[in-house]
mmCIF file of C-alpha atoms in Angstrom:
data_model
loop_
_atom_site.group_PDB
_atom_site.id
_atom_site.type_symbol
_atom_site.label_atom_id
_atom_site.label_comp_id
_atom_site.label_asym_id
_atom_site.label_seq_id
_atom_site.Cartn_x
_atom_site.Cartn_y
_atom_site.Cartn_z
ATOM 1 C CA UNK I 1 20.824 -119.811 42.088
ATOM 2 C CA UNK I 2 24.621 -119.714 42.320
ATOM 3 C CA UNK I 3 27.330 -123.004 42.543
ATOM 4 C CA UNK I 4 30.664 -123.186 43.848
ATOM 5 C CA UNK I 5 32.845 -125.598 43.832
ATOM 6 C CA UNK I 6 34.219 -126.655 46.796
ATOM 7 C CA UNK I 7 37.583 -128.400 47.322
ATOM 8 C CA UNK I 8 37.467 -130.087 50.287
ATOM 9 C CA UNK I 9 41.000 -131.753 49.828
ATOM 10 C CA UNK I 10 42.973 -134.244 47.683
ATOM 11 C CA UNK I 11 44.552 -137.317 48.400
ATOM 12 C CA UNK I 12 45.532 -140.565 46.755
ATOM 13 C CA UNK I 13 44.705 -144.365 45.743
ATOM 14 C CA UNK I 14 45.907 -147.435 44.773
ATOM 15 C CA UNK I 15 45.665 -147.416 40.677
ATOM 16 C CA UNK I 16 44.702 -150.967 41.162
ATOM 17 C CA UNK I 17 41.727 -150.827 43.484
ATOM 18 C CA UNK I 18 40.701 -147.428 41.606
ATOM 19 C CA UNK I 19 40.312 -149.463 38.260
ATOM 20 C CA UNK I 20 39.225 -152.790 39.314
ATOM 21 C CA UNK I 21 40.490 -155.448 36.274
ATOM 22 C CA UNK I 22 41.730 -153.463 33.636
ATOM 23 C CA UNK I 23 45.540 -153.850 33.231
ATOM 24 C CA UNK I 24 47.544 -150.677 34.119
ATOM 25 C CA UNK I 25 48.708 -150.247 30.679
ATOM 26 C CA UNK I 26 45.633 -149.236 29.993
ATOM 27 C CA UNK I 27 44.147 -147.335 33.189
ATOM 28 C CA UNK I 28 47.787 -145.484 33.190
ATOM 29 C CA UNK I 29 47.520 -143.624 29.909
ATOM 30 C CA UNK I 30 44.874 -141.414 31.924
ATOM 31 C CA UNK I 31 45.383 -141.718 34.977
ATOM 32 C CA UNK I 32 49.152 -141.922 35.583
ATOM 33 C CA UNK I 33 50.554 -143.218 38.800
ATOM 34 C CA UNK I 34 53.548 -142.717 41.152
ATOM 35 C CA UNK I 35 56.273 -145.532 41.680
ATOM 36 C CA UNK I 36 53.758 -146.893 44.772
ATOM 37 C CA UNK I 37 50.948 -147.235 41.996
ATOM 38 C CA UNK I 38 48.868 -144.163 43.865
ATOM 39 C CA UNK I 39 47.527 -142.008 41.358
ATOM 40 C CA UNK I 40 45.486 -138.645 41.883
ATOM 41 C CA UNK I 41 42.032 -138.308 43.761
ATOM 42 C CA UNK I 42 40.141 -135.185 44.660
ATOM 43 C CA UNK I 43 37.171 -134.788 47.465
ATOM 44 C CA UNK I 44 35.316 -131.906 44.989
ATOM 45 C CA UNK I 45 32.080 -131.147 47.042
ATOM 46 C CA UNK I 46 29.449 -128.749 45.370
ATOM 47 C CA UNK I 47 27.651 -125.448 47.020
ATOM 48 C CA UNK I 48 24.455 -124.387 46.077
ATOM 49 C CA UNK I 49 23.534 -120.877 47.352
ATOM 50 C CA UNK I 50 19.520 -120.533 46.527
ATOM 51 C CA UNK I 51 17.919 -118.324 48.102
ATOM 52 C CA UNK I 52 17.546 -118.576 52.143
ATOM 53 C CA UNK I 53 19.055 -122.261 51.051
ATOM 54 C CA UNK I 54 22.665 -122.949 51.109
ATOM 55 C CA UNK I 55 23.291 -126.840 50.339
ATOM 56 C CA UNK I 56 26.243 -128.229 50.207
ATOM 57 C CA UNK I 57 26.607 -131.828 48.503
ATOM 58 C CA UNK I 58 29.445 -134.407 50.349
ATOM 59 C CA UNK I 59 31.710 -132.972 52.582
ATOM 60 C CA UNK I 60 35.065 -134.936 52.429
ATOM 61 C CA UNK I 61 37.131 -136.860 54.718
ATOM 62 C CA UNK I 62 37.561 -134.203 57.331
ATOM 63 C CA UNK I 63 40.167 -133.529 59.535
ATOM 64 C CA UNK I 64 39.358 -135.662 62.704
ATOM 65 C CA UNK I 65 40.943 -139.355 61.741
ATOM 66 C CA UNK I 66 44.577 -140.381 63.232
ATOM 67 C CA UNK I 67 47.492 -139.463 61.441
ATOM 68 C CA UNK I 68 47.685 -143.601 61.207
ATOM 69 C CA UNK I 69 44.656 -143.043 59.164
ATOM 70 C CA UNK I 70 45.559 -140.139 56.640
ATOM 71 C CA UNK I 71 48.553 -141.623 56.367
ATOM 72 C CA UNK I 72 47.502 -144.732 54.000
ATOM 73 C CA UNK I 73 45.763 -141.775 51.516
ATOM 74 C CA UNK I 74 49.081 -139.625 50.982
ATOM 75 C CA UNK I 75 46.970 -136.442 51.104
ATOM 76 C CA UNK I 76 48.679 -133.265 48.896
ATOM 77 C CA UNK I 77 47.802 -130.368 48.490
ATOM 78 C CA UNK I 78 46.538 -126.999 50.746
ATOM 79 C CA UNK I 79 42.407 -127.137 50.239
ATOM 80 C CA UNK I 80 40.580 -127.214 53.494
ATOM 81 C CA UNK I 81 36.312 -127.785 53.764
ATOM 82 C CA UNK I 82 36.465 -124.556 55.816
ATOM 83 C CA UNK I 83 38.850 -122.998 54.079
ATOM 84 C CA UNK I 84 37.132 -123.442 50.581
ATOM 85 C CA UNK I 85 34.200 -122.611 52.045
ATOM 86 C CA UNK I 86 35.992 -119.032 53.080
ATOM 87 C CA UNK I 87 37.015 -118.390 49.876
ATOM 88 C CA UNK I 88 33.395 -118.089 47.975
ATOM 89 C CA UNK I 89 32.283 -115.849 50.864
ATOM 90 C CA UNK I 90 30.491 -119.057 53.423
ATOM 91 C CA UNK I 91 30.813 -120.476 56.908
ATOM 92 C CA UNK I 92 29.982 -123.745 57.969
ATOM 93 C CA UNK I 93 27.284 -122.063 59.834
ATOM 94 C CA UNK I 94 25.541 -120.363 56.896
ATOM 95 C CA UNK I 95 25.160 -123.842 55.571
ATOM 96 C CA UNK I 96 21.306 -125.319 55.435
ATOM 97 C CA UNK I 97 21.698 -129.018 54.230
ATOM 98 C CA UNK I 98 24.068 -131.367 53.526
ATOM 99 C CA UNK I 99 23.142 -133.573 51.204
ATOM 100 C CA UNK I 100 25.564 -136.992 51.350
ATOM 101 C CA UNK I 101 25.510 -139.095 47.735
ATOM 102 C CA UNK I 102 26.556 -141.735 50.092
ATOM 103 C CA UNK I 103 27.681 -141.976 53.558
ATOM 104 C CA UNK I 104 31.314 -143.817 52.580
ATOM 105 C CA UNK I 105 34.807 -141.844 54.296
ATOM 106 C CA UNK I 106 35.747 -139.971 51.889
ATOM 107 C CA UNK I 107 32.187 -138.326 51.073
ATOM 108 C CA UNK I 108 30.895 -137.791 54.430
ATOM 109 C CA UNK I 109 33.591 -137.569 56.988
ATOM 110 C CA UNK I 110 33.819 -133.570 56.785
ATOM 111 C CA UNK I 111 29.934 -133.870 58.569
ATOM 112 C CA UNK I 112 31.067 -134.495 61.724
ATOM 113 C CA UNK I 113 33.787 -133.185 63.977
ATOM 114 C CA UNK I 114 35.724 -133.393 67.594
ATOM 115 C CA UNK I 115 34.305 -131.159 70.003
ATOM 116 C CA UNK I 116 36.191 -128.486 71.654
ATOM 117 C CA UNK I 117 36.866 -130.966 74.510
ATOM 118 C CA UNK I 118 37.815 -133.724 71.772
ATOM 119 C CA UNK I 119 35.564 -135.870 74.442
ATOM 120 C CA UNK I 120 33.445 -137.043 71.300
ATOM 121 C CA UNK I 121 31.741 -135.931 68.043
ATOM 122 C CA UNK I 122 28.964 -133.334 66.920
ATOM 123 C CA UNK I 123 28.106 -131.471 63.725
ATOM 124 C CA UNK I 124 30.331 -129.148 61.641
ATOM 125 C CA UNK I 125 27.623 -127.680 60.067
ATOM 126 C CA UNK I 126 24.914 -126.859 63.461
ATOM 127 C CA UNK I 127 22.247 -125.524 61.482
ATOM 128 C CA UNK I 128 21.964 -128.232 58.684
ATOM 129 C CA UNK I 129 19.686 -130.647 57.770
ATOM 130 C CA UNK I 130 21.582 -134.081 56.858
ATOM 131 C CA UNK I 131 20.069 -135.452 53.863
ATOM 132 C CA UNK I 132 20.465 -139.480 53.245
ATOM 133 C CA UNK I 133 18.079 -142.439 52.381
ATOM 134 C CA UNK I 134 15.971 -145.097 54.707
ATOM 135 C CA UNK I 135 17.925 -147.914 52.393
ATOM 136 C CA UNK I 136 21.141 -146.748 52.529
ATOM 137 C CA UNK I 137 21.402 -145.590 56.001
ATOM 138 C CA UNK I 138 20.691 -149.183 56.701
ATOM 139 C CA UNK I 139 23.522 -150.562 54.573
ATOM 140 C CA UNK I 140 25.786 -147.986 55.861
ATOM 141 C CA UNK I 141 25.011 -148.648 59.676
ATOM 142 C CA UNK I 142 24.805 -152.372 59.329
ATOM 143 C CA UNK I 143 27.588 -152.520 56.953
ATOM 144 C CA UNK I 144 28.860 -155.999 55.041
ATOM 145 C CA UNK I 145 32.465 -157.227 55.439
ATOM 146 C CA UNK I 146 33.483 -155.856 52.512
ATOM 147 C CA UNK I 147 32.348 -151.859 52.737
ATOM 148 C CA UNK I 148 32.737 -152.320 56.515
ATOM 149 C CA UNK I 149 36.272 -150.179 56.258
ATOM 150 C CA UNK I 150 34.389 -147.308 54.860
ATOM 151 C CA UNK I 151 31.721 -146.881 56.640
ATOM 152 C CA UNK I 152 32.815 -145.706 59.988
ATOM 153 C CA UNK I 153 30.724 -144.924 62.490
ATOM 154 C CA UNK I 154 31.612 -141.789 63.990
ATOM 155 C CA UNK I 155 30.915 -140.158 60.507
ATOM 156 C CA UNK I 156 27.122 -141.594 60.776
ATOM 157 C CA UNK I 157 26.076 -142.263 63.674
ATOM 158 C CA UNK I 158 26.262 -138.548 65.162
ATOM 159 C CA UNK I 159 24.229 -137.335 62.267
ATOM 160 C CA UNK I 160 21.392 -139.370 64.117
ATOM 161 C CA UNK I 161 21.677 -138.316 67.574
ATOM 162 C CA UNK I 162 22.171 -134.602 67.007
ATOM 163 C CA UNK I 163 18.682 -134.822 65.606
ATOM 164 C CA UNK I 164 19.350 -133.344 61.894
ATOM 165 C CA UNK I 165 19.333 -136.061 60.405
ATOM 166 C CA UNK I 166 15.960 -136.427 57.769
ATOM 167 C CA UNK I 167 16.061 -139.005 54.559
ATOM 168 C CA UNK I 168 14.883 -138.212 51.440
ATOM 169 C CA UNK I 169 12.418 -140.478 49.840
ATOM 170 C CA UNK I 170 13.586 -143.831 47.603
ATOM 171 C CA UNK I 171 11.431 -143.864 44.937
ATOM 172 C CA UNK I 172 9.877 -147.290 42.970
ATOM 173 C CA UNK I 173 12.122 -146.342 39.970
ATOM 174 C CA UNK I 174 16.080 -144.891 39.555
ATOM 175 C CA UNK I 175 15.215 -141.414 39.170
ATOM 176 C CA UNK I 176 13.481 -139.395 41.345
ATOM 177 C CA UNK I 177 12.379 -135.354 40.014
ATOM 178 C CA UNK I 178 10.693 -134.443 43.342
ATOM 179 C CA UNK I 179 12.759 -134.146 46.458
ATOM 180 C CA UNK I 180 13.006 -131.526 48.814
ATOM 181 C CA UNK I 181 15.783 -130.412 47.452
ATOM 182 C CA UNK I 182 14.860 -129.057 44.459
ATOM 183 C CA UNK I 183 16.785 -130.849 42.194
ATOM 184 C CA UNK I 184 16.786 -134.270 40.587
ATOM 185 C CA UNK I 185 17.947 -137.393 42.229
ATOM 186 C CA UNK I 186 19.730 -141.015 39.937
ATOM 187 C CA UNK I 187 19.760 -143.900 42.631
ATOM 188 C CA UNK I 188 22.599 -146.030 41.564
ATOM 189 C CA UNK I 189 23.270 -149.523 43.112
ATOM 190 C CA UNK I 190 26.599 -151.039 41.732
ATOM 191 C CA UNK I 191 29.211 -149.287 43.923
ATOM 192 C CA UNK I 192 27.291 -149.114 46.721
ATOM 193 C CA UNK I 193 23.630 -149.497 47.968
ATOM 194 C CA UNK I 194 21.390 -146.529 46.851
ATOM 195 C CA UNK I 195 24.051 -143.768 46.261
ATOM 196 C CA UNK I 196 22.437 -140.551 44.883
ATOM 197 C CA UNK I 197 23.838 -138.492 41.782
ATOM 198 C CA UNK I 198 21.984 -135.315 41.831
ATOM 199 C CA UNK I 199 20.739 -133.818 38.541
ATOM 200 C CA UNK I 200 21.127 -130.041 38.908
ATOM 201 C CA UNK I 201 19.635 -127.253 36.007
ATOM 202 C CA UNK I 202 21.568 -124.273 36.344
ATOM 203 C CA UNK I 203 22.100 -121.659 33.738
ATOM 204 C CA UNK I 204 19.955 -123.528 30.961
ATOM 205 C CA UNK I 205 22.240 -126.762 31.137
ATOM 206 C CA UNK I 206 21.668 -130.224 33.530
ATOM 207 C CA UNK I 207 24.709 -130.616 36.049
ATOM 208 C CA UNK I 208 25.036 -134.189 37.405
ATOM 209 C CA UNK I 209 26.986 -134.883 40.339
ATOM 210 C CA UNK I 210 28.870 -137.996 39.135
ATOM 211 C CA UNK I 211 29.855 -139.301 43.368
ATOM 212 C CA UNK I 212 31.425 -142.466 42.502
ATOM 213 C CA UNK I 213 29.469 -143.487 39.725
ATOM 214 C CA UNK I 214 32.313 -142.201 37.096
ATOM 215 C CA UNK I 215 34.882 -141.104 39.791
ATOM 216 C CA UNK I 216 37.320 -139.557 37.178
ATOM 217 C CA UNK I 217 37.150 -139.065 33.155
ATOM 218 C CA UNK I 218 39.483 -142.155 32.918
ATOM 219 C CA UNK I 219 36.423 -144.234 33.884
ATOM 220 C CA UNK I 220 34.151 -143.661 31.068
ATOM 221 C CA UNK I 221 34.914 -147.044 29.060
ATOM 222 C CA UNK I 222 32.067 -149.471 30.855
ATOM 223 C CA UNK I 223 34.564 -151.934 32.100
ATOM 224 C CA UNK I 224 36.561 -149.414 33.209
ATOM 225 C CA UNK I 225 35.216 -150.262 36.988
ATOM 226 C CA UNK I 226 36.119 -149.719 40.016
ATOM 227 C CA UNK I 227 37.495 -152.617 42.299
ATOM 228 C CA UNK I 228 35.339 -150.543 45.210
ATOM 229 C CA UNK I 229 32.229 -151.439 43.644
ATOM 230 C CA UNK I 230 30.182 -153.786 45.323
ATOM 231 C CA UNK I 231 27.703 -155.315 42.395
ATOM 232 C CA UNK I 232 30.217 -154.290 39.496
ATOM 233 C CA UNK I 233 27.765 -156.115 37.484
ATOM 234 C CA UNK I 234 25.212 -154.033 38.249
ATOM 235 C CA UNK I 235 27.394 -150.910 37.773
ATOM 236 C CA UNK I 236 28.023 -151.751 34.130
ATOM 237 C CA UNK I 237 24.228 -151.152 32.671
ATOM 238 C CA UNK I 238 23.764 -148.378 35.539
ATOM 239 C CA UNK I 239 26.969 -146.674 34.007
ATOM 240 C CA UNK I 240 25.901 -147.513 30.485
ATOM 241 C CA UNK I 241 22.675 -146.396 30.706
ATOM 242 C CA UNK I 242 23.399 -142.997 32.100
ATOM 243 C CA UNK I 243 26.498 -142.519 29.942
ATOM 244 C CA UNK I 244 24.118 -142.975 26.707
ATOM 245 C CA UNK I 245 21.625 -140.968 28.181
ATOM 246 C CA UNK I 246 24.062 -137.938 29.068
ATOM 247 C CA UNK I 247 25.614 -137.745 25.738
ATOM 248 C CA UNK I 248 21.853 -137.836 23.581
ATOM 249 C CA UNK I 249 21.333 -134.967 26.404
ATOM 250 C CA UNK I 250 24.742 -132.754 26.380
ATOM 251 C CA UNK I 251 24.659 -133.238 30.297
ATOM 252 C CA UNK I 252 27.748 -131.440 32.103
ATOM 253 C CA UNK I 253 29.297 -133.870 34.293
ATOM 254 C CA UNK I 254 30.601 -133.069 37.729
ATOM 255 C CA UNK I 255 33.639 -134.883 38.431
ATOM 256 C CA UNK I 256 33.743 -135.367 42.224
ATOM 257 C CA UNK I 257 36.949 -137.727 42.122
ATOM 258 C CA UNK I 258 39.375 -136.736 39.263
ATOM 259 C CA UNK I 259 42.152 -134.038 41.052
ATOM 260 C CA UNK I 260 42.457 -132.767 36.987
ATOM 261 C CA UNK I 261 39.216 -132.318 34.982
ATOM 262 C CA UNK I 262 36.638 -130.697 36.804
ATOM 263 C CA UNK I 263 33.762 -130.986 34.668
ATOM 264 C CA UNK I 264 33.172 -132.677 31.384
ATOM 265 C CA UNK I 265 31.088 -133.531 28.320
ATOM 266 C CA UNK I 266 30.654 -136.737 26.288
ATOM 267 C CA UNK I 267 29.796 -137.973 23.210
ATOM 268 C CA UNK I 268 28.565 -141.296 21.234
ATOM 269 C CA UNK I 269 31.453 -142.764 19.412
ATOM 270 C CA UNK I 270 32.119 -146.472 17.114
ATOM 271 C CA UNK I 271 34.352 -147.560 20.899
ATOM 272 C CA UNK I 272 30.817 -146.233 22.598
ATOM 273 C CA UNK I 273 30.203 -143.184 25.190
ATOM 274 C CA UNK I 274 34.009 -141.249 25.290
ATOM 275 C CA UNK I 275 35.243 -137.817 26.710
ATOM 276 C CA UNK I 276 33.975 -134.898 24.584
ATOM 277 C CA UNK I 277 35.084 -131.671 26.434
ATOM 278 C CA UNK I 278 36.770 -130.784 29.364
ATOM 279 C CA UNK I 279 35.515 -127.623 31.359
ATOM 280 C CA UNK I 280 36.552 -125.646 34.188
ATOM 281 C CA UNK I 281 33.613 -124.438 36.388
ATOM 282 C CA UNK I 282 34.734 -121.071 36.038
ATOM 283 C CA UNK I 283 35.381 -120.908 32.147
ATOM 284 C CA UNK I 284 31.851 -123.279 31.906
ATOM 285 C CA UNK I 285 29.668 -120.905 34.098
ATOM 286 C CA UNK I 286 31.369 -117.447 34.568
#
């Protein structure tokens, strides 16, 4: 098994929104922002080559919105889906499954594309299997008024009638060891309904792909909450629980989210769970 990191682009958010009810004195000393209050965001997806298997988990925002659109996420920068995909040796065709930790904008809309004609959608990966859930596919095609704005339907709904669509199984507790995907699954409810972390074991250590559940290291104090979340009460003992268990553990987390700190460690401390170390992927696995 080999992972790459895949930098599907970066953009940014309103501090604000990004940190829910803590003041920005406090957010700011991490997380800095510009003079419009926007601070940093990455779209970091993850490759796994195993095998005859090439997965690839969340794919971005894409490329096929309005300028109107991109325009209210300021996005910076020169990475590309494709064009990170190019640079670890990969095509979008070579790709086998896409697995989406949840189907919101900015974690799905790289799936889907214009045709040539630009007469309607279909798949930028052909030959993948798109990997969701029964219970969130539901919430995410019969969206509230509140998550309405992210879930847009020409990032879903062609997943479904191009026929690769499959769902992976929701299981009667939060953690799931057996998918067919050969790697651990944490169902999280707080930000939205049934997003999936997965739990990866690669070189002897357990990888978690943090989605949205800590979007950036600035998030690890439990109030520390997005204004996103839908059930931020329920995301405080989800966060809690997994940050206590990844520190008694030495997890590596996978910071999908933060456009600065790729992958970290953290440790039990009198304030609670804090930043331990911060690791490159390249100085943490080559």
């Amino acid at each position: 098994m080999t992972l790459y990191p895949i930098e599907s682009g970066n953009f940014k958010l309103d501090g604000g929104a990004m940190f829910g009810v803590v003041p920005k004195s406090l957010w700011s000393r991490t997380n800095p922002a510009d003079q419009n209050n926007m601070i940093d965001m990455a779209a970091r997806c993850l490759l796994i080559e195993d095998g005859s298997r090439l997965t690839l988990i969340d794919t971005g925002m894409g490329n096929k919105q309005s300028d109107k659109f991109f325009g209210y996420y300021h996005q910076w920068g020169d990475h590309t889906l494709e064009g990170s995909l190019q640079r670890v040796g990969f095509h979008p065709n070579d790709v086998t499954d896409v697995f989406m930790t949840h189907l919101h904008f900015d974690h799905c809309g790289g799936s889907i594309q214009w045709n040539n004609a630009r007469t309607g959608y279909e798949p930028a990966f052909k030959n993948a299997t798109f990997w969701s859930n029964k219970d969130h596919w539901q919430w995410a095609t019969q969206p509230n008024r509140r998550e309405k704005a992210s879930f847009l339907k020409e990032n879903i709904l062609p997943m479904e009638e191009s026929g690769q669509l499959k769902f992976v199984e929701t299981p009667s507790d939060s953690f799931s060891e057996s998918t067919p995907l050969d790697f651990g699954i944490l169902f999280a409810d707080g930000h939205t309904d049934k997003q999936m972390l997965p739990h990866i074991s690669y070189q002897g250590k357990t990888l978690v792909f943090m989605a949205d559940l800590l979007p950036t290291a600035g998030h690890l104090p439990l109030p520390y909450v997005m204004g996103y979340d839908t059930r931020p009460l329920l995301t405080l003992p989800e966060k809690e629980a997994f940050l206590n268990t990844a520190a008694d553990k030495g997890y590596y987390l996978f910071l999908e989210h933060d456009a600065h700190n790729q992958v970290i460690t953290v440790k039990h401390t009198e304030k609670g769970v804090r930043l331990d170390r911060v690791f490159t992927f390249e100085e943490l696995f080559n």
